[in-house]
Short mmCIF file of C-alpha atoms in Angstrom, two decimals:
data_model
loop_
_atom_site.label_atom_id
_atom_site.label_comp_id
_atom_site.label_asym_id
_atom_site.label_seq_id
_atom_site.Cartn_x
_atom_site.Cartn_y
_atom_site.Cartn_z
CA MET C 1 101.94 74.36 100.86
CA GLY C 2 101.39 73.99 97.08
CA THR C 3 103.76 74.89 94.33
CA ILE C 4 104.63 78.60 94.29
CA LYS C 5 104.30 80.28 90.91
CA THR C 6 107.62 81.61 89.66
CA ALA C 7 109.03 82.39 86.22
CA LYS C 8 111.89 81.17 84.07
CA PRO C 9 114.74 83.71 84.40
CA THR C 10 115.16 84.54 80.71
CA LEU C 11 116.89 87.65 79.36
CA GLY C 12 113.49 89.22 78.71
CA LEU C 13 112.41 88.59 82.29
CA MET C 14 115.62 90.09 83.66
CA ILE C 15 115.12 93.23 81.58
CA ALA C 16 111.49 93.51 82.71
CA LEU C 17 112.46 92.94 86.33
CA ALA C 18 115.25 95.52 86.13
CA LEU C 19 112.84 98.07 84.64
CA ALA C 20 110.15 97.33 87.25
CA SER C 21 112.67 97.74 90.05
CA THR C 22 114.10 100.87 88.49
CA ALA C 23 110.73 102.51 87.80
CA GLY C 24 109.52 102.07 91.35
CA LEU C 25 112.74 103.26 92.93
CA ALA C 26 112.94 106.16 90.46
CA LEU C 27 109.53 107.33 91.67
CA GLU C 28 110.49 106.92 95.29
CA PHE C 29 113.84 108.66 95.04
CA TYR C 30 112.40 111.39 92.80
CA SER C 31 110.12 112.25 95.70
CA PHE C 32 113.08 112.23 98.08
CA VAL C 33 115.14 114.50 95.83
CA ILE C 34 112.52 117.15 95.09
CA TYR C 35 111.75 117.26 98.80
CA GLY C 36 115.40 118.07 99.45
CA TYR C 37 115.37 120.82 96.82
CA ALA C 38 112.06 122.24 98.06
CA ALA C 39 113.45 122.32 101.61
CA THR C 40 115.96 124.90 100.36
CA LEU C 41 114.04 126.79 97.69
CA ALA C 42 110.37 126.68 98.70
CA PHE C 43 109.63 125.44 102.21
CA PRO C 44 111.25 128.37 104.10
CA LYS C 45 108.57 130.74 102.77
CA VAL C 46 105.69 128.25 102.54
CA PHE C 47 106.00 126.46 105.90
CA PHE C 48 108.45 128.55 107.99
CA PRO C 49 107.90 132.18 106.92
CA HIS C 50 108.68 133.69 110.35
CA LEU C 51 112.16 132.15 110.67
CA PRO C 52 115.46 133.66 109.42
CA LEU C 53 116.45 132.18 106.05
CA VAL C 54 119.34 129.97 107.19
CA LEU C 55 117.37 128.68 110.20
CA ALA C 56 114.33 128.02 107.99
CA ILE C 57 116.52 125.98 105.60
CA VAL C 58 117.98 124.01 108.54
CA VAL C 59 114.47 123.29 109.88
CA GLY C 60 113.35 122.32 106.37
CA TYR C 61 116.23 119.87 106.16
CA LEU C 62 115.28 118.50 109.58
CA THR C 63 111.81 117.63 108.26
CA PHE C 64 113.71 116.07 105.33
CA ALA C 65 115.64 114.04 107.95
CA ALA C 66 112.38 112.56 109.28
CA GLY C 67 112.32 110.22 106.30
CA PHE C 68 115.53 108.49 107.35
CA PRO C 69 114.50 106.72 110.58
CA ALA C 70 111.30 105.90 108.69
CA ARG C 71 113.42 104.06 106.13
CA ILE C 72 114.76 101.77 108.86
CA VAL C 73 111.21 101.11 110.09
CA GLY C 74 110.17 100.36 106.52
CA ALA C 75 113.12 98.02 106.05
CA PHE C 76 112.05 96.11 109.17
CA VAL C 77 108.39 95.86 108.20
CA PHE C 78 108.74 95.12 104.49
CA GLY C 79 111.77 92.93 105.15
CA HIS C 80 109.68 90.85 107.55
CA PHE C 81 106.94 90.26 105.01
CA GLY C 82 109.36 89.88 102.09
CA ASP C 83 111.41 87.18 103.83
CA LYS C 84 108.48 85.40 105.46
CA TYR C 85 105.70 85.49 102.87
CA GLY C 86 107.48 86.32 99.59
CA ARG C 87 109.16 89.20 97.81
CA SER C 88 106.42 90.34 95.45
CA GLY C 89 103.74 91.48 97.92
CA ALA C 90 106.08 93.63 100.01
CA PHE C 91 107.56 95.05 96.81
CA ILE C 92 104.11 96.38 95.83
CA TRP C 93 103.10 97.99 99.11
CA ASP C 94 106.35 99.89 99.68
CA LEU C 95 105.69 101.64 96.36
CA VAL C 96 102.10 102.50 97.34
CA ALA C 97 103.22 104.12 100.62
CA THR C 98 105.71 106.45 98.98
CA GLY C 99 103.57 107.24 95.94
CA VAL C 100 100.54 108.33 97.98
CA ALA C 101 102.63 110.41 100.41
CA THR C 102 104.41 112.19 97.56
CA ILE C 103 101.19 113.29 95.87
CA LEU C 104 99.71 114.47 99.17
CA ILE C 105 102.76 116.67 99.88
CA GLY C 106 102.07 118.48 96.62
CA LEU C 107 98.52 119.17 97.78
CA LEU C 108 99.37 120.19 101.36
CA PRO C 109 98.40 123.79 102.29
CA GLY C 110 101.11 125.95 103.84
CA TYR C 111 101.52 128.00 107.02
CA SER C 112 99.14 130.71 105.81
CA VAL C 113 96.26 128.20 105.85
CA LEU C 114 97.11 125.63 108.52
CA GLY C 115 99.63 127.45 110.69
CA TYR C 116 102.12 125.20 112.47
CA SER C 117 99.93 122.18 111.69
CA ALA C 118 101.17 122.39 108.11
CA ALA C 119 104.75 121.66 109.20
CA ILE C 120 103.56 118.76 111.38
CA LEU C 121 101.61 117.22 108.51
CA LEU C 122 104.58 117.75 106.22
CA THR C 123 106.79 115.82 108.61
CA ILE C 124 104.24 112.98 108.86
CA LEU C 125 104.03 112.67 105.07
CA ARG C 126 107.80 112.79 104.85
CA PHE C 127 107.93 109.90 107.34
CA LEU C 128 105.50 107.91 105.18
CA GLN C 129 107.70 108.59 102.13
CA GLY C 130 110.70 107.18 103.94
CA PHE C 131 108.70 104.23 105.26
CA GLY C 132 107.93 103.11 101.72
CA LEU C 133 111.44 103.71 100.46
CA GLY C 134 112.75 101.57 103.32
CA GLY C 135 111.35 98.44 101.68
CA GLU C 136 112.77 99.17 98.26
CA PHE C 137 116.44 98.27 98.41
CA GLY C 138 116.01 94.87 100.06
CA GLY C 139 113.23 93.82 97.70
CA ALA C 140 114.97 94.90 94.51
CA THR C 141 118.28 93.38 95.62
CA ALA C 142 116.73 90.03 96.54
CA LEU C 143 114.64 89.68 93.38
CA LEU C 144 117.35 90.70 90.94
CA VAL C 145 120.20 88.63 92.37
CA GLU C 146 118.01 85.55 92.89
CA PHE C 147 116.60 85.58 89.36
CA ALA C 148 120.05 86.27 87.87
CA GLU C 149 121.59 83.41 89.84
CA ALA C 150 118.76 81.03 88.95
CA GLY C 151 119.31 81.86 85.28
CA GLN C 152 123.05 81.22 85.69
CA SER C 153 123.79 84.67 84.29
CA ARG C 154 127.46 85.49 83.74
CA TRP C 155 126.59 89.09 84.58
CA ARG C 156 124.99 88.65 88.00
CA GLU C 157 126.71 91.81 89.26
CA PHE C 158 125.29 93.87 86.40
CA TRP C 159 121.70 92.79 87.00
CA THR C 160 121.99 93.17 90.75
CA GLY C 161 123.35 96.70 90.30
CA TRP C 162 120.01 97.72 88.79
CA ALA C 163 118.52 97.47 92.28
CA ASN C 164 119.80 101.00 92.85
CA ALA C 165 119.62 102.41 89.31
CA GLY C 166 116.33 104.11 90.14
CA PHE C 167 118.21 106.41 92.49
CA SER C 168 120.06 108.05 89.62
CA ILE C 169 117.03 108.14 87.31
CA GLY C 170 114.83 109.55 90.07
CA GLY C 171 117.54 112.04 90.94
CA LEU C 172 117.84 113.09 87.30
CA ALA C 173 114.07 113.59 87.08
CA GLY C 174 114.20 115.56 90.32
CA ALA C 175 116.93 117.80 88.94
CA LEU C 176 114.86 118.39 85.80
CA ALA C 177 111.94 119.32 88.07
CA LEU C 178 113.97 122.33 89.21
CA LEU C 179 113.36 123.74 85.73
CA ILE C 180 109.59 123.85 86.30
CA PRO C 181 108.58 127.53 86.13
CA ASN C 182 108.26 129.22 89.53
CA PHE C 183 109.60 126.15 91.36
CA ALA C 184 110.17 128.13 94.58
CA THR C 185 106.56 129.35 94.74
CA THR C 186 104.11 126.97 93.05
CA GLY C 187 106.23 124.80 90.76
CA TRP C 188 107.36 122.54 93.60
CA ARG C 189 103.75 121.44 94.10
CA LEU C 190 103.47 120.44 90.46
CA ALA C 191 106.73 118.50 90.80
CA PHE C 192 105.27 116.38 93.60
CA ILE C 193 101.94 115.83 91.85
CA LEU C 194 103.60 114.83 88.56
CA SER C 195 105.04 111.79 90.33
CA ALA C 196 101.66 110.17 89.70
CA ILE C 197 102.59 109.81 86.02
CA ILE C 198 105.02 106.96 86.76
CA PHE C 199 103.28 105.70 89.89
CA ILE C 200 100.54 103.73 88.10
CA PRO C 201 102.70 102.00 85.44
CA ALA C 202 105.33 101.20 88.06
CA LEU C 203 102.63 99.69 90.28
CA VAL C 204 101.26 97.58 87.41
CA ALA C 205 104.75 96.30 86.63
CA ARG C 206 105.25 95.28 90.25
CA ILE C 207 101.91 93.46 90.40
CA ILE C 208 102.85 91.11 87.54
CA ILE C 209 106.24 90.16 89.04
CA ARG C 210 106.44 86.47 90.06
CA GLU C 211 108.20 85.05 93.11
CA SER C 212 111.93 84.40 92.77
CA PRO C 213 112.99 80.72 92.35
CA PHE C 214 115.12 80.80 95.52
CA MET C 215 112.30 82.22 97.66
CA ALA C 216 109.71 79.93 96.08
CA LYS C 217 111.80 76.92 97.12
CA LEU C 218 111.96 78.10 100.73
CA LEU C 219 108.23 78.73 100.85
CA GLU C 220 107.45 75.30 99.41
CA GLN C 221 109.74 73.60 101.93
CA LYS C 222 108.46 75.82 104.78
CA LEU C 223 111.97 76.94 105.67
CA THR C 224 111.21 80.59 106.30
CA VAL C 225 111.58 81.90 109.86
CA SER C 226 108.93 83.49 112.05
CA ALA C 227 110.55 86.93 112.52
CA PRO C 228 113.30 87.43 109.91
CA SER C 229 113.77 91.15 110.57
CA ILE C 230 114.61 90.38 114.20
CA LEU C 231 116.46 87.09 113.81
CA VAL C 232 118.74 88.57 111.14
CA PHE C 233 120.37 90.63 113.88
CA ARG C 234 121.09 87.54 115.93
CA ARG C 235 122.78 85.73 113.05
CA TYR C 236 124.15 88.50 110.85
CA TRP C 237 124.64 91.53 113.09
CA LEU C 238 128.25 92.06 111.98
CA PRO C 239 127.55 92.18 108.20
CA ILE C 240 124.66 94.56 108.90
CA ILE C 241 126.90 96.97 110.80
CA LEU C 242 129.80 96.72 108.34
CA LEU C 243 127.61 97.12 105.26
CA ALA C 244 125.94 100.15 106.86
CA MET C 245 129.34 101.70 107.59
CA TRP C 246 130.51 101.00 104.04
CA SER C 247 127.44 102.46 102.31
CA SER C 248 127.36 105.50 104.62
CA PHE C 249 130.14 106.94 102.43
CA GLN C 250 127.95 106.70 99.33
CA GLN C 251 124.97 108.12 101.23
CA PHE C 252 127.00 111.08 102.41
CA ASP C 253 128.41 111.70 98.94
CA GLY C 254 124.96 111.57 97.38
CA TYR C 255 123.33 113.96 99.81
CA ALA C 256 126.35 116.27 99.95
CA SER C 257 127.12 116.53 96.24
CA LEU C 258 123.58 116.37 94.87
CA THR C 259 121.34 117.77 97.65
CA TYR C 260 123.30 120.07 99.97
CA MET C 261 125.17 121.56 97.01
CA VAL C 262 121.93 123.23 95.92
CA THR C 263 122.20 125.35 99.09
CA PHE C 264 125.95 125.76 98.65
CA MET C 265 125.63 127.03 95.08
CA LYS C 266 122.66 129.21 95.99
CA PHE C 267 124.82 131.10 98.50
CA LEU C 268 127.51 131.42 95.81
CA ALA C 269 124.89 133.19 93.64
CA TYR C 270 124.76 130.47 90.98
CA PRO C 271 121.62 130.89 88.82
CA ILE C 272 119.00 128.16 89.23
CA THR C 273 119.44 127.00 85.63
CA LEU C 274 123.16 126.43 86.17
CA ILE C 275 122.50 124.65 89.48
CA SER C 276 120.05 122.40 87.66
CA LEU C 277 122.56 121.68 84.90
CA ILE C 278 125.28 120.70 87.38
CA ILE C 279 122.87 118.41 89.25
CA ILE C 280 121.54 116.88 86.01
CA VAL C 281 125.05 116.12 84.75
CA GLY C 282 125.83 114.57 88.13
CA ARG C 283 122.83 112.26 87.87
CA ILE C 284 123.94 111.15 84.40
CA TYR C 285 127.32 110.24 85.90
CA ASP C 286 125.41 108.41 88.65
CA LEU C 287 123.45 106.28 86.15
CA ALA C 288 126.64 105.48 84.23
CA GLY C 289 127.90 103.79 87.38
CA VAL C 290 125.49 100.87 86.83
CA PHE C 291 127.27 99.97 83.59
CA VAL C 292 130.80 100.65 84.83
CA ASN C 293 130.08 98.52 87.90
CA ALA C 294 129.38 95.53 85.66
CA VAL C 295 133.03 95.60 84.62
CA VAL C 296 134.57 96.64 87.94
CA SER C 297 132.65 94.01 89.96
CA LYS C 298 133.41 91.27 87.47
CA TYR C 299 137.17 91.76 87.24
CA PHE C 300 138.19 93.12 90.66
CA THR C 301 137.78 91.61 94.10
CA ARG C 302 135.11 93.28 96.21
CA ARG C 303 137.71 94.78 98.55
CA ILE C 304 139.96 96.26 95.84
CA ALA C 305 136.99 97.68 93.92
CA GLY C 306 135.62 99.27 97.07
CA PHE C 307 138.88 100.94 98.03
CA ILE C 308 139.27 102.39 94.52
CA MET C 309 135.81 103.95 94.73
CA ILE C 310 136.16 105.68 98.08
CA ALA C 311 139.76 106.82 97.54
CA ILE C 312 139.10 108.54 94.20
CA THR C 313 135.94 110.16 95.52
CA THR C 314 137.64 111.56 98.61
CA VAL C 315 140.43 113.16 96.57
CA PHE C 316 138.03 114.78 94.12
CA SER C 317 135.71 116.09 96.84
CA TYR C 318 138.34 118.79 97.46
CA VAL C 319 138.71 119.57 93.76
CA PHE C 320 134.96 119.76 93.14
CA THR C 321 134.20 122.00 96.11
CA TYR C 322 137.09 124.36 95.37
CA SER C 323 136.15 124.56 91.69
CA LEU C 324 132.67 125.73 92.72
CA ILE C 325 134.23 128.42 94.91
CA ILE C 326 136.43 129.78 92.12
CA LYS C 327 133.61 129.22 89.58
CA ASN C 328 135.78 127.29 87.14
CA LEU C 329 132.98 125.49 85.29
CA PRO C 330 135.12 123.13 83.16
CA LEU C 331 136.84 121.95 86.35
CA VAL C 332 133.45 121.66 88.08
CA PHE C 333 132.15 119.19 85.49
CA ILE C 334 135.42 117.23 85.26
CA SER C 335 135.79 116.84 89.02
CA GLU C 336 132.07 116.05 89.33
CA LEU C 337 132.63 113.11 86.99
CA PHE C 338 135.02 111.47 89.46
CA LEU C 339 133.13 112.58 92.56
CA VAL C 340 129.72 111.28 91.46
CA LEU C 341 130.65 108.40 89.15
CA PHE C 342 132.85 106.68 91.73
CA GLY C 343 131.27 107.82 94.99
CA VAL C 344 127.59 107.68 94.04
CA GLY C 345 127.11 105.81 90.75
CA LEU C 346 129.54 102.94 91.19
CA MET C 347 128.77 102.62 94.88
CA HIS C 348 125.03 102.72 94.18
CA ALA C 349 125.42 99.70 91.91
CA PHE C 350 128.04 98.04 94.11
CA ALA C 351 125.97 98.22 97.32
CA PRO C 352 123.33 95.62 96.31
CA VAL C 353 126.09 93.33 95.01
CA LEU C 354 127.84 93.38 98.39
CA ALA C 355 124.60 93.10 100.35
CA SER C 356 123.20 90.19 98.33
CA GLU C 357 126.39 88.19 98.91
CA ASN C 358 126.37 88.65 102.68
CA PHE C 359 122.89 87.26 103.45
CA PRO C 360 121.18 83.95 102.61
CA THR C 361 117.75 83.82 101.00
CA ARG C 362 115.89 83.58 104.32
CA TYR C 363 117.27 86.96 105.42
CA ARG C 364 118.25 88.71 102.18
CA TYR C 365 115.31 91.12 101.93
CA SER C 366 115.46 92.19 105.58
CA GLY C 367 119.24 92.06 106.05
CA SER C 368 120.06 93.98 102.87
CA GLY C 369 117.32 96.52 103.47
CA ILE C 370 118.11 97.20 107.12
CA ALA C 371 121.85 97.55 106.47
CA TYR C 372 121.32 99.96 103.60
CA GLN C 373 118.71 102.09 105.33
CA LEU C 374 120.90 102.24 108.43
CA SER C 375 123.65 103.58 106.19
CA ALA C 376 121.26 106.31 105.04
CA VAL C 377 120.81 107.41 108.65
CA ILE C 378 124.58 107.37 109.30
CA GLY C 379 125.57 109.11 106.09
CA GLY C 380 122.58 111.09 104.85
CA MET C 381 120.05 111.90 107.55
CA PHE C 382 121.69 115.05 108.89
CA THR C 383 124.18 115.77 106.10
CA PRO C 384 122.35 118.78 104.55
CA SER C 385 121.33 120.28 107.90
CA ILE C 386 124.77 119.85 109.53
CA LEU C 387 126.66 121.31 106.56
CA THR C 388 124.18 124.17 106.32
CA ALA C 389 124.54 124.90 110.04
CA LEU C 390 128.36 124.75 109.93
CA ILE C 391 128.88 126.68 106.71
CA GLY C 392 125.76 128.85 106.46
CA LYS C 393 126.25 131.71 104.03
CA GLU C 394 130.02 131.80 104.65
CA VAL C 395 130.77 129.38 101.82
CA MET C 396 133.84 131.32 100.69
CA THR C 397 135.65 130.78 103.99
CA LYS C 398 134.12 127.59 105.37
CA TRP C 399 133.92 125.43 102.25
CA PHE C 400 136.66 123.16 103.64
CA TYR C 401 134.07 121.45 105.86
CA VAL C 402 132.82 119.56 102.79
CA PRO C 403 136.06 117.68 101.93
CA LEU C 404 136.75 117.27 105.65
CA PHE C 405 133.53 115.29 106.07
CA TYR C 406 134.39 113.21 103.01
CA PHE C 407 137.64 112.21 104.70
CA ILE C 408 135.79 111.23 107.90
CA TYR C 409 133.43 108.98 105.96
CA PHE C 410 136.37 107.56 104.00
CA ILE C 411 137.86 106.29 107.28
CA ILE C 412 134.52 104.75 108.32
CA ALA C 413 134.05 103.00 104.97
CA ALA C 414 137.66 101.80 104.76
CA ILE C 415 137.45 100.13 108.18
CA ALA C 416 134.22 98.37 107.20
CA LEU C 417 135.59 97.21 103.87
CA ALA C 418 138.69 95.75 105.51
CA LEU C 419 136.53 93.71 107.90
CA LEU C 420 133.89 92.50 105.43
CA ARG C 421 134.13 88.98 104.07
CA GLU C 422 135.47 88.72 100.49
CA THR C 423 132.48 87.36 98.56
CA LYS C 424 133.37 87.70 94.88
CA GLY C 425 132.01 84.69 92.95
CA ILE C 426 130.22 83.12 95.93
CA ALA C 427 127.16 81.03 95.03
CA LEU C 428 123.82 81.94 96.65
CA ALA C 429 123.18 78.23 97.21
CA LYS C 430 126.34 78.08 99.33
CA LEU C 431 125.06 80.94 101.50
CA ASP C 432 121.80 79.06 101.99
CA GLU C 433 123.63 75.86 102.89
CA GLU C 434 125.72 77.70 105.48
CA ASP C 435 122.61 79.30 106.93
CA LEU C 436 120.56 76.10 107.16
CA SER C 437 123.49 74.24 108.75
CA LYS C 438 123.53 76.68 111.68
CA LYS C 439 121.57 75.69 114.76
#
C-alpha cells in the first residue's frame, strides 16, 4: 500500500477539524432533538389522531426510541469501515444517512393521507436517522484525539471534547426551532426541512478532511484487522460495558432535562415561549461544558472529575424539578445551570476523552462508537416514554420520579467509574503498543 495522504496537525487544522465535526453532529442531533419535540407537540395529531393524548405522546416517543438501536447498528457498520479502511470515508456517509432522513421526515404525509403507513414510514426514517448518528461519535473522537496527539497539543482533552460539542449546538438550534410559528401544526415540517441549510456545508467540510496520522500509519503498515467492530468485543468488552454504563447517566440527563421536560412543562401549563427559553438556556450551559472540561480534565484525575459531575447533577435534579413545580423561575435557571452544565455539558465533552483513552487506534472508531451508542440505549432510549407513562398529567404529585431515576443512574455510573482504568495523561502510542503486543 502506498503512502496515505494526511495533514500536519496545525492549530488551523485542529480548528477546522473541530468545526467539521461539530457542524455534522449539530445537524444530526438537531434532527434528533426536533423529533423529540415534535413527538410531544405535533405527532399526536398528525400521525396518531385517534389515540388519547397521553397514549399518543407515549407512542410518539416510542417511534423516537427506534433511533436508538439504530445508533448501535450504525456504530457497528461505520466503526467497521472507519477502523478498517480509514476514518474519513465513514465520517462522510454517516452524515449523508441522517441528513437525507431528516429532510424526508419533514416531507412525510400524515395519517390523513397515508393512514397507518405514515407511522410506519416515520419509524423507518427515524431508524435511518439513528443509523447515521451511530457513526458520528466514534469518528469524531478518533479524528480529534489522533490529530491532537500527533500535534503534541497540550490541550488534547479540549480538542477531543469537541467530538460532542455538536450535541449542544444542535440542541440549541432545535430549541430555537420551537419558536417557528405554528410548530405544532406545520412549523415542525419546516424545522426538519431547514436542516438542509447546514447539511451541504457540513458535507463539504467532511469531504476535505484528511486521514489521521495514527490511522495512516496503520494502513501503510497493513496492521488493521478484518472485522474491528466484532473483534473489539473480544479484546475490549469490559471498557465497552463500563463506558456505556458511565455515559448512560449523561444520556439520561440529556433526554430527561432537555427532551422529556417539554412534556413535563406542557402539563404544568408553561407557555411554549417559556419552555423554549428554558431549553435554550440549558443548551447554552451544555455548550459551556466543552470549555469547562478543558480545565477539569487537565487538572483532575478522570475518576475524581467523573464523580464530581454525577454527584452535583444528582443533587440538583431534585432542585430543578421541584422549582418547575413551584414555578420559581430564578431557581429554575440557577438549578438548571448545575443540572445541565455538569450532567450534560461536562459529561458530553468528557465522554470522548474517556473513550479515546480506553481503545487503541485499531479499535478506536468502533469501540468508542459502540460504547457510546450503547449508553444511549441504556440511558436515553425509553427515558421520555417511561417518564411520560409513569407521571402522565399528574406532574404535581408524581414529579419525584424524575430525581429518583437520576439517583438510579448515579449508582450505575459510579460503579462503572470505580472500575474503569485511570487513563489521565496516557499516550496513544502506548495504547497501540499494548494492543499490538497482544496475541
